[in-house]
Amino acid sequence: LEPSGQLRDGLRVPKQPIVFYIDPSFPTEYRPFVQEGVEVWQRAFAAAGWYQAVRAEQLPKDADVEDLRYPTIRWDTSHSAPLGRGQLVADPRTGEILGASIIISMHLLQHYREEDLPYLGRRVAGESTAADFAESMISSALRRPSRRPGDAAAGPGPGDDEEGDGSNFSLHMSAQNTLMRTSLLAGGMILPSEKTPLRMLGQSIKFTAMHEVGHVLGLRHNFKSSSVTPLDKLADPAWVREHGLVGSVMDYPGLNLPRGPAPADWYYYPPGLGPSDLISISYGYVPEDAKAREIARQAAKSGHVFGTDEDARSSDAGDPMVQDWDLSSDPLLWARDRVELIQLLWQKLPERVLFDNEPYGELTDVLMGLVYQYASTVDIALRYVGGQFQTRDHVGDPDGRPPFSMVPKVRQQEALDFLNSYVFSATALAFPAD
């Protein structure tokens, strides 16, 4: 970004804002959610002193989608595309981002519609189902990679492919979306023959767009950011609207499900940026070096947390606050609530999922999606046992903390009790006999 010399509302007006072009292949009904996911970053650039520095537009009719001068957001319909991917081309001498490409796949909606057949049509012969993936889904939730920090493959950099980072992103999203739809069915909010409401699909599309734009702007994953949100605030839509569901949209957040029917303004996925997004963009895009150094010293302030791929997935990762697919400042308590909710849901599955003239295999598909979510959720407790909290604060930072501190013994015992109850107990997976 270069300043034009003009000011608007006390902010620098850029000579040329960062514009992402939405390819015409993107379905019309989903484009508003993509545009929102792009332009929500204006708030972060305002924190860095820039006026409306990023926006989304439709790709001009005479433009080539492969033209480097047009950073594009494309709709991918290929068979094995990742759900989302943000890639960039940067000048190695200056760091200037010269071009970018963001892909959002139709599979994002297919995962939502895995059991929502009236929307996408019947499955064709040979097409995989959730049940086909059951073994790999469950094993991936309980398997930890053997990489260590510093390894060449320890984690992706900005813009790396979401599928290639060891997170099984697609499988998790598929299971989460099965969980969302099942909760709607169980609560009687929709019938098996009805579509998942567009408003809920739009939240997922917007979040994916926000996340991938963040990669293109230079940000890495931040799997610690969910820890800044108090557990009791997850059920407060007004609070979430103002503060965000997580501290950074660069997280992989767990699905925010209500207890009982959801209010009309409920947020299943993050609606906007968090404090870690604001400080990261402020540091990266403020023009003055001295100001950037000043911003960096605020990293220990409330809400400014960071834990990335190697912190979450290396063989010696031990911070229970740095995990993907969790929520809140108390992931262990959130996990307990989630597994109890799943246990209630699978008791209601036959009456809510099976309907006239449908194969019984539909029940299997939904059940295996819930089992995968169950396995992923109980996995959260493991890191508490023998775990330690980690920070990257520097000496003298305001509110700075020591680099390591042990998880209190009482919390370790709570985690072990959780595992005994929800994993090792003979009644942990008490499916209905039929």
Short mmCIF file of C-alpha atoms in Angstrom, two decimals:
data_model
loop_
_atom_site.label_atom_id
_atom_site.label_comp_id
_atom_site.label_asym_id
_atom_site.label_seq_id
_atom_site.Cartn_x
_atom_site.Cartn_y
_atom_site.Cartn_z
CA LEU A 1 0.00 0.00 0.00
CA GLU A 2 1.15 3.53 -0.81
CA PRO A 3 -0.50 6.68 0.58
CA SER A 4 -2.11 9.06 -1.90
CA GLY A 5 -1.53 12.06 0.32
CA GLN A 6 -5.25 12.40 1.04
CA LEU A 7 -6.99 11.78 4.35
CA ARG A 8 -10.50 10.52 5.06
CA ASP A 9 -11.78 10.41 8.63
CA GLY A 10 -8.20 10.90 9.79
CA LEU A 11 -6.98 7.83 7.84
CA ARG A 12 -4.60 7.61 4.89
CA VAL A 13 -6.29 7.02 1.55
CA PRO A 14 -4.24 4.49 -0.47
CA LYS A 15 -3.25 5.27 -4.07
CA GLN A 16 -4.53 1.84 -5.03
CA PRO A 17 -6.57 -0.22 -2.56
CA ILE A 18 -6.22 -3.99 -2.41
CA VAL A 19 -9.02 -5.29 -4.63
CA PHE A 20 -10.12 -8.93 -4.81
CA TYR A 21 -12.10 -9.80 -7.91
CA ILE A 22 -14.92 -12.35 -7.65
CA ASP A 23 -14.88 -14.60 -10.69
CA PRO A 24 -18.21 -14.86 -12.60
CA SER A 25 -18.16 -18.62 -11.99
CA PHE A 26 -19.06 -17.96 -8.36
CA PRO A 27 -22.79 -18.67 -7.77
CA THR A 28 -24.70 -15.39 -7.55
CA GLU A 29 -26.46 -16.19 -4.28
CA TYR A 30 -23.17 -16.73 -2.47
CA ARG A 31 -21.29 -13.65 -3.74
CA PRO A 32 -22.57 -11.28 -1.01
CA PHE A 33 -21.10 -13.56 1.66
CA VAL A 34 -17.74 -13.59 -0.14
CA GLN A 35 -17.76 -9.80 -0.44
CA GLU A 36 -18.50 -9.47 3.27
CA GLY A 37 -15.64 -11.86 4.02
CA VAL A 38 -13.24 -9.65 2.08
CA GLU A 39 -14.36 -6.24 3.21
CA VAL A 40 -14.51 -7.14 6.90
CA TRP A 41 -10.71 -6.68 6.73
CA GLN A 42 -11.25 -2.92 6.25
CA ARG A 43 -11.54 -2.75 10.03
CA ALA A 44 -8.04 -4.18 10.47
CA PHE A 45 -6.53 -1.79 7.94
CA ALA A 46 -8.28 1.12 9.65
CA ALA A 47 -6.44 0.08 12.82
CA ALA A 48 -3.24 0.39 10.76
CA GLY A 49 -4.28 3.89 9.63
CA TRP A 50 -5.69 3.08 6.15
CA TYR A 51 -9.07 4.12 4.79
CA GLN A 52 -11.00 1.32 3.05
CA ALA A 53 -7.77 -0.32 1.93
CA VAL A 54 -9.37 -3.60 0.83
CA ARG A 55 -12.55 -4.34 -1.08
CA ALA A 56 -14.19 -6.89 -3.38
CA GLU A 57 -15.48 -6.31 -6.92
CA GLN A 58 -16.77 -8.40 -9.78
CA LEU A 59 -14.09 -9.45 -12.27
CA PRO A 60 -14.34 -7.22 -15.38
CA LYS A 61 -15.77 -9.00 -18.41
CA ASP A 62 -12.64 -8.40 -20.50
CA ALA A 63 -10.23 -9.58 -17.76
CA ASP A 64 -8.38 -12.90 -17.84
CA VAL A 65 -8.80 -14.80 -14.59
CA GLU A 66 -5.14 -15.90 -14.91
CA ASP A 67 -3.91 -12.29 -15.21
CA LEU A 68 -1.62 -11.64 -12.22
CA ARG A 69 -2.92 -8.07 -12.01
CA TYR A 70 -6.33 -9.33 -10.87
CA PRO A 71 -6.31 -11.07 -7.47
CA THR A 72 -9.23 -13.43 -7.89
CA ILE A 73 -11.64 -15.44 -5.76
CA ARG A 74 -12.78 -18.46 -7.70
CA TRP A 75 -15.43 -21.14 -7.37
CA ASP A 76 -13.91 -24.60 -7.82
CA THR A 77 -16.02 -27.54 -8.98
CA SER A 78 -13.28 -30.11 -9.47
CA HIS A 79 -13.65 -33.51 -7.85
CA SER A 80 -10.92 -33.31 -5.20
CA ALA A 81 -10.47 -29.58 -4.58
CA PRO A 82 -9.73 -28.36 -1.04
CA LEU A 83 -12.53 -26.48 0.68
CA GLY A 84 -10.50 -23.28 0.67
CA ARG A 85 -7.09 -22.14 -0.43
CA GLY A 86 -5.33 -18.78 -0.44
CA GLN A 87 -2.07 -18.40 -2.35
CA LEU A 88 0.05 -15.35 -3.05
CA VAL A 89 2.98 -14.23 -5.18
CA ALA A 90 5.30 -11.83 -3.36
CA ASP A 91 8.42 -9.86 -4.29
CA PRO A 92 11.20 -11.56 -2.26
CA ARG A 93 13.15 -8.30 -2.14
CA THR A 94 10.46 -6.15 -0.53
CA GLY A 95 7.70 -8.47 0.63
CA GLU A 96 5.21 -6.66 -1.59
CA ILE A 97 2.34 -8.95 -2.58
CA LEU A 98 2.15 -8.85 -6.37
CA GLY A 99 -0.77 -11.20 -6.96
CA ALA A 100 -3.08 -13.61 -5.25
CA SER A 101 -5.54 -16.40 -5.91
CA ILE A 102 -8.24 -17.62 -3.53
CA ILE A 103 -10.27 -20.74 -4.22
CA ILE A 104 -13.49 -21.68 -2.46
CA SER A 105 -14.80 -25.10 -3.41
CA MET A 106 -18.31 -26.35 -4.02
CA HIS A 107 -17.36 -29.15 -1.62
CA LEU A 108 -17.85 -26.65 1.20
CA LEU A 109 -21.58 -26.80 0.48
CA GLN A 110 -21.55 -30.48 -0.40
CA HIS A 111 -20.24 -31.14 3.09
CA TYR A 112 -23.10 -29.11 4.48
CA ARG A 113 -25.46 -31.00 2.21
CA GLU A 114 -23.97 -34.47 2.76
CA GLU A 115 -27.33 -35.53 4.14
CA ASP A 116 -29.20 -32.65 2.49
CA LEU A 117 -29.95 -34.48 -0.73
CA PRO A 118 -32.90 -32.39 -1.92
CA TYR A 119 -30.52 -29.45 -2.45
CA LEU A 120 -27.81 -31.06 -4.56
CA GLY A 121 -29.70 -34.08 -5.89
CA ARG A 122 -29.26 -37.79 -5.30
CA ARG A 123 -25.80 -39.23 -4.84
CA VAL A 124 -24.51 -41.00 -7.90
CA ALA A 125 -23.09 -44.51 -8.01
CA GLY A 126 -19.50 -44.60 -6.76
CA GLU A 127 -19.69 -41.29 -4.89
CA SER A 128 -18.25 -41.53 -1.37
CA THR A 129 -20.37 -40.96 1.74
CA ALA A 130 -19.55 -40.08 5.32
CA ALA A 131 -19.76 -43.76 6.23
CA ASP A 132 -17.14 -44.63 3.60
CA PHE A 133 -14.73 -42.26 5.34
CA ALA A 134 -15.54 -43.41 8.88
CA GLU A 135 -12.34 -45.32 9.56
CA SER A 136 -10.01 -42.59 8.27
CA MET A 137 -12.06 -39.88 9.97
CA ILE A 138 -11.87 -41.46 13.41
CA SER A 139 -8.22 -42.47 13.15
CA SER A 140 -7.20 -39.00 11.96
CA ALA A 141 -8.93 -37.40 14.94
CA LEU A 142 -6.88 -39.51 17.36
CA ARG A 143 -3.57 -39.51 15.49
CA ARG A 144 -0.90 -36.91 16.14
CA PRO A 145 1.85 -36.22 13.59
CA SER A 146 5.44 -36.88 14.55
CA ARG A 147 6.80 -33.56 13.28
CA ARG A 148 8.75 -31.27 15.54
CA PRO A 149 9.14 -27.49 15.49
CA GLY A 150 11.87 -26.55 13.05
CA ASP A 151 11.18 -29.40 10.65
CA ALA A 152 10.75 -28.30 7.07
CA ALA A 153 7.22 -29.67 7.12
CA ALA A 154 6.31 -28.46 10.60
CA GLY A 155 3.54 -26.25 9.32
CA PRO A 156 2.39 -24.15 6.41
CA GLY A 157 3.33 -20.58 5.76
CA PRO A 158 0.98 -17.84 4.63
CA GLY A 159 -1.32 -18.97 1.88
CA ASP A 160 -0.53 -22.68 2.11
CA ASP A 161 -3.15 -25.14 0.96
CA GLU A 162 -5.66 -25.91 3.71
CA GLU A 163 -5.74 -29.56 2.68
CA GLY A 164 -2.00 -30.02 2.91
CA ASP A 165 -1.39 -28.94 6.48
CA GLY A 166 -2.21 -32.22 8.24
CA SER A 167 -5.44 -30.93 9.73
CA ASN A 168 -7.91 -33.00 7.70
CA PHE A 169 -9.76 -29.74 7.20
CA SER A 170 -12.32 -31.19 4.82
CA LEU A 171 -13.19 -34.09 7.10
CA HIS A 172 -13.63 -31.80 10.09
CA MET A 173 -15.81 -29.36 8.17
CA SER A 174 -17.88 -32.24 6.83
CA ALA A 175 -18.45 -33.60 10.33
CA GLN A 176 -19.18 -30.17 11.79
CA ASN A 177 -21.73 -29.46 9.11
CA THR A 178 -23.33 -32.86 9.70
CA LEU A 179 -23.49 -31.90 13.37
CA MET A 180 -25.16 -28.58 12.53
CA ARG A 181 -27.79 -30.17 10.33
CA THR A 182 -28.43 -32.97 12.80
CA SER A 183 -28.97 -30.48 15.61
CA LEU A 184 -31.52 -28.65 13.46
CA LEU A 185 -33.29 -31.92 12.70
CA ALA A 186 -33.23 -33.03 16.33
CA GLY A 187 -34.66 -29.71 17.45
CA GLY A 188 -37.43 -29.91 14.90
CA MET A 189 -36.25 -26.68 13.25
CA ILE A 190 -36.14 -28.29 9.81
CA LEU A 191 -37.50 -31.47 8.27
CA PRO A 192 -35.28 -34.07 6.55
CA SER A 193 -36.68 -32.95 3.21
CA GLU A 194 -35.83 -29.27 3.79
CA LYS A 195 -32.70 -27.35 2.88
CA THR A 196 -30.26 -26.02 5.42
CA PRO A 197 -31.11 -22.29 5.56
CA LEU A 198 -29.01 -20.03 3.33
CA ARG A 199 -28.22 -17.81 6.32
CA MET A 200 -26.31 -20.67 7.96
CA LEU A 201 -24.52 -21.63 4.75
CA GLY A 202 -23.61 -17.98 4.29
CA GLN A 203 -21.84 -17.91 7.67
CA SER A 204 -19.59 -20.76 6.59
CA ILE A 205 -18.84 -19.17 3.20
CA LYS A 206 -18.07 -15.81 4.79
CA PHE A 207 -15.78 -17.38 7.39
CA THR A 208 -13.91 -19.34 4.70
CA ALA A 209 -13.45 -16.14 2.66
CA MET A 210 -12.21 -14.21 5.71
CA HIS A 211 -9.75 -16.97 6.56
CA GLU A 212 -8.31 -17.28 3.05
CA VAL A 213 -8.03 -13.52 2.59
CA GLY A 214 -6.08 -13.47 5.85
CA HIS A 215 -3.59 -15.95 4.41
CA VAL A 216 -3.17 -13.84 1.28
CA LEU A 217 -2.56 -10.74 3.43
CA GLY A 218 0.32 -12.60 5.06
CA LEU A 219 -1.15 -14.23 8.19
CA ARG A 220 -0.54 -17.72 9.48
CA HIS A 221 -2.95 -19.92 11.41
CA ASN A 222 -3.67 -18.89 14.98
CA PHE A 223 -5.04 -21.88 16.87
CA LYS A 224 -4.83 -20.16 20.26
CA SER A 225 -7.24 -17.39 19.36
CA SER A 226 -10.40 -19.22 20.45
CA SER A 227 -9.13 -19.02 24.05
CA VAL A 228 -9.90 -15.28 24.33
CA THR A 229 -13.69 -15.74 24.35
CA PRO A 230 -15.36 -16.46 27.71
CA LEU A 231 -17.42 -19.65 27.59
CA ASP A 232 -20.61 -17.94 28.74
CA LYS A 233 -20.34 -15.33 25.95
CA LEU A 234 -20.65 -17.92 23.18
CA ALA A 235 -24.42 -17.87 23.75
CA ASP A 236 -24.64 -14.05 23.62
CA PRO A 237 -25.13 -13.02 19.95
CA ALA A 238 -24.83 -9.31 20.79
CA TRP A 239 -21.47 -9.86 22.50
CA VAL A 240 -20.22 -12.07 19.67
CA ARG A 241 -21.29 -9.50 17.08
CA GLU A 242 -19.19 -6.84 18.84
CA HIS A 243 -16.17 -8.86 19.97
CA GLY A 244 -16.07 -11.87 17.66
CA LEU A 245 -16.45 -15.58 18.32
CA VAL A 246 -12.65 -16.08 18.35
CA GLY A 247 -9.64 -13.81 18.69
CA SER A 248 -8.64 -14.43 15.07
CA VAL A 249 -10.37 -15.76 11.97
CA MET A 250 -7.11 -17.60 11.25
CA ASP A 251 -8.25 -20.24 13.74
CA TYR A 252 -10.13 -23.45 12.93
CA PRO A 253 -12.98 -22.90 15.41
CA GLY A 254 -15.35 -25.49 16.70
CA LEU A 255 -18.97 -25.14 15.64
CA ASN A 256 -20.87 -22.85 18.01
CA LEU A 257 -24.10 -24.70 18.71
CA PRO A 258 -26.92 -23.47 20.95
CA ARG A 259 -28.60 -25.46 23.67
CA GLY A 260 -32.09 -25.72 22.28
CA PRO A 261 -33.53 -23.73 19.36
CA ALA A 262 -31.16 -21.10 17.98
CA PRO A 263 -32.17 -17.42 18.00
CA ALA A 264 -32.48 -15.82 14.56
CA ASP A 265 -29.21 -13.91 15.08
CA TRP A 266 -27.17 -16.90 16.30
CA TYR A 267 -23.55 -17.20 15.13
CA TYR A 268 -22.37 -20.70 14.26
CA TYR A 269 -19.11 -19.34 12.77
CA PRO A 270 -17.14 -16.15 13.50
CA PRO A 271 -18.95 -13.08 12.11
CA GLY A 272 -15.91 -10.81 12.04
CA LEU A 273 -12.32 -10.16 13.01
CA GLY A 274 -10.82 -10.51 16.46
CA PRO A 275 -8.17 -8.52 18.34
CA SER A 276 -5.30 -10.72 17.11
CA ASP A 277 -6.28 -9.97 13.49
CA LEU A 278 -6.24 -6.24 14.21
CA ILE A 279 -2.79 -6.19 15.81
CA SER A 280 -1.30 -8.49 13.15
CA ILE A 281 -2.47 -6.33 10.23
CA SER A 282 -1.56 -3.16 12.12
CA TYR A 283 1.99 -4.43 12.61
CA GLY A 284 2.34 -5.63 9.05
CA TYR A 285 0.85 -2.67 7.21
CA VAL A 286 1.58 0.43 9.27
CA PRO A 287 4.14 2.46 7.22
CA GLU A 288 6.27 3.72 10.11
CA ASP A 289 8.88 1.30 11.46
CA ALA A 290 8.84 2.93 14.89
CA LYS A 291 5.07 2.51 15.09
CA ALA A 292 5.39 -1.15 14.07
CA ARG A 293 7.88 -1.76 16.89
CA GLU A 294 5.48 -0.09 19.33
CA ILE A 295 2.63 -2.31 18.16
CA ALA A 296 4.76 -5.44 18.52
CA ARG A 297 5.35 -4.67 22.21
CA GLN A 298 1.58 -4.93 22.79
CA ALA A 299 1.52 -8.66 21.96
CA ALA A 300 0.91 -9.63 25.60
CA LYS A 301 -2.13 -7.39 26.00
CA SER A 302 -5.51 -9.01 26.54
CA GLY A 303 -6.82 -10.75 23.43
CA HIS A 304 -3.48 -10.78 21.61
CA VAL A 305 -2.62 -14.48 21.61
CA PHE A 306 -0.84 -16.60 19.04
CA GLY A 307 -0.19 -20.29 18.53
CA THR A 308 0.34 -21.65 15.05
CA ASP A 309 0.74 -24.98 13.26
CA GLU A 310 3.90 -26.25 14.93
CA ASP A 311 2.49 -25.27 18.34
CA ALA A 312 -0.67 -27.28 17.71
CA ARG A 313 0.58 -30.31 15.81
CA SER A 314 4.19 -31.11 16.63
CA SER A 315 5.00 -34.27 18.60
CA ASP A 316 5.76 -32.27 21.75
CA ALA A 317 2.85 -29.81 21.52
CA GLY A 318 1.54 -29.45 25.06
CA ASP A 319 -0.49 -26.24 25.40
CA PRO A 320 -4.20 -27.11 25.82
CA MET A 321 -5.15 -23.62 24.67
CA VAL A 322 -3.49 -24.15 21.25
CA GLN A 323 -5.83 -26.58 19.55
CA ASP A 324 -8.02 -26.54 16.49
CA TRP A 325 -11.76 -27.30 16.41
CA ASP A 326 -12.37 -26.04 19.94
CA LEU A 327 -13.95 -22.91 21.42
CA SER A 328 -13.80 -20.61 24.46
CA SER A 329 -11.39 -19.78 27.25
CA ASP A 330 -12.25 -23.14 28.84
CA PRO A 331 -11.89 -25.75 26.07
CA LEU A 332 -12.25 -28.63 28.54
CA LEU A 333 -15.63 -27.45 29.82
CA TRP A 334 -16.72 -26.67 26.25
CA ALA A 335 -15.69 -30.20 25.23
CA ARG A 336 -17.78 -31.71 28.03
CA ASP A 337 -20.85 -29.78 26.90
CA ARG A 338 -20.25 -30.79 23.28
CA VAL A 339 -19.89 -34.54 23.90
CA GLU A 340 -23.02 -34.52 26.07
CA LEU A 341 -24.90 -32.76 23.29
CA ILE A 342 -23.70 -35.35 20.76
CA GLN A 343 -24.77 -38.15 23.10
CA LEU A 344 -28.26 -36.63 23.20
CA LEU A 345 -28.36 -36.22 19.42
CA TRP A 346 -27.61 -39.81 18.54
CA GLN A 347 -30.49 -40.93 20.78
CA LYS A 348 -32.86 -38.99 18.49
CA LEU A 349 -31.36 -39.97 15.14
CA PRO A 350 -33.76 -42.67 13.89
CA GLU A 351 -36.89 -40.56 14.33
CA ARG A 352 -35.28 -37.43 12.91
CA VAL A 353 -33.16 -38.77 10.05
CA LEU A 354 -35.09 -41.68 8.58
CA PHE A 355 -38.19 -40.90 6.60
CA ASP A 356 -40.41 -42.68 4.12
CA ASN A 357 -38.79 -44.47 1.18
CA GLU A 358 -35.21 -43.63 2.22
CA PRO A 359 -32.41 -46.19 2.77
CA TYR A 360 -31.34 -46.96 6.31
CA GLY A 361 -27.81 -46.06 5.27
CA GLU A 362 -28.72 -42.40 5.75
CA LEU A 363 -28.72 -43.10 9.48
CA THR A 364 -25.23 -44.62 9.24
CA ASP A 365 -23.88 -41.58 7.40
CA VAL A 366 -25.13 -39.14 10.03
CA LEU A 367 -24.09 -41.34 12.95
CA MET A 368 -20.51 -41.67 11.70
CA GLY A 369 -20.26 -37.91 11.29
CA LEU A 370 -21.29 -37.53 14.93
CA VAL A 371 -18.85 -40.23 16.05
CA TYR A 372 -16.06 -38.34 14.32
CA GLN A 373 -17.07 -35.12 16.07
CA TYR A 374 -17.14 -37.03 19.37
CA ALA A 375 -13.64 -38.41 18.82
CA SER A 376 -12.29 -35.00 17.83
CA THR A 377 -13.86 -33.37 20.89
CA VAL A 378 -12.59 -35.79 23.52
CA ASP A 379 -9.13 -35.37 21.99
CA ILE A 380 -9.11 -31.85 23.46
CA ALA A 381 -8.67 -33.24 26.98
CA LEU A 382 -5.43 -35.09 26.24
CA ARG A 383 -3.20 -32.01 26.20
CA TYR A 384 -4.24 -30.97 29.71
CA VAL A 385 -2.61 -34.05 31.25
CA GLY A 386 1.03 -33.13 31.77
CA GLY A 387 0.51 -29.98 29.72
CA GLN A 388 1.99 -26.52 29.95
CA PHE A 389 0.87 -23.08 28.79
CA GLN A 390 3.19 -21.31 26.38
CA THR A 391 3.62 -17.65 25.42
CA ARG A 392 5.88 -15.71 23.06
CA ASP A 393 6.05 -12.57 25.22
CA HIS A 394 9.37 -10.71 25.27
CA VAL A 395 11.20 -9.45 28.33
CA GLY A 396 9.67 -6.16 29.44
CA ASP A 397 6.45 -6.44 27.39
CA PRO A 398 3.50 -4.82 29.19
CA ASP A 399 1.54 -7.59 30.95
CA GLY A 400 4.24 -10.03 29.81
CA ARG A 401 4.13 -13.60 31.07
CA PRO A 402 6.83 -16.29 31.50
CA PRO A 403 7.34 -18.48 28.42
CA PHE A 404 6.07 -21.64 30.14
CA SER A 405 3.78 -22.46 33.05
CA MET A 406 2.36 -25.82 34.08
CA VAL A 407 -1.31 -26.67 33.78
CA PRO A 408 -2.58 -26.69 37.41
CA LYS A 409 -2.91 -30.14 38.94
CA VAL A 410 -6.65 -29.71 39.52
CA ARG A 411 -7.21 -29.07 35.82
CA GLN A 412 -5.12 -32.09 34.87
CA GLN A 413 -7.27 -34.20 37.19
CA GLU A 414 -10.45 -32.77 35.64
CA ALA A 415 -9.16 -33.77 32.21
CA LEU A 416 -8.38 -37.30 33.37
CA ASP A 417 -11.85 -37.57 34.92
CA PHE A 418 -13.30 -36.36 31.62
CA LEU A 419 -11.45 -39.09 29.69
CA ASN A 420 -12.51 -41.75 32.19
CA SER A 421 -16.16 -40.70 31.82
CA TYR A 422 -16.42 -40.07 28.09
CA VAL A 423 -13.83 -42.43 26.62
CA PHE A 424 -12.94 -45.31 28.96
CA SER A 425 -16.37 -45.77 30.55
CA ALA A 426 -18.42 -48.71 29.29
CA THR A 427 -21.34 -46.33 28.72
CA ALA A 428 -19.40 -43.65 26.84
CA LEU A 429 -20.66 -44.77 23.42
CA ALA A 430 -24.08 -45.96 24.47
CA PHE A 431 -25.88 -46.03 21.12
CA PRO A 432 -29.54 -47.08 21.03
CA ALA A 433 -29.69 -50.82 20.54
CA ASP A 434 -31.68 -50.60 17.30
#
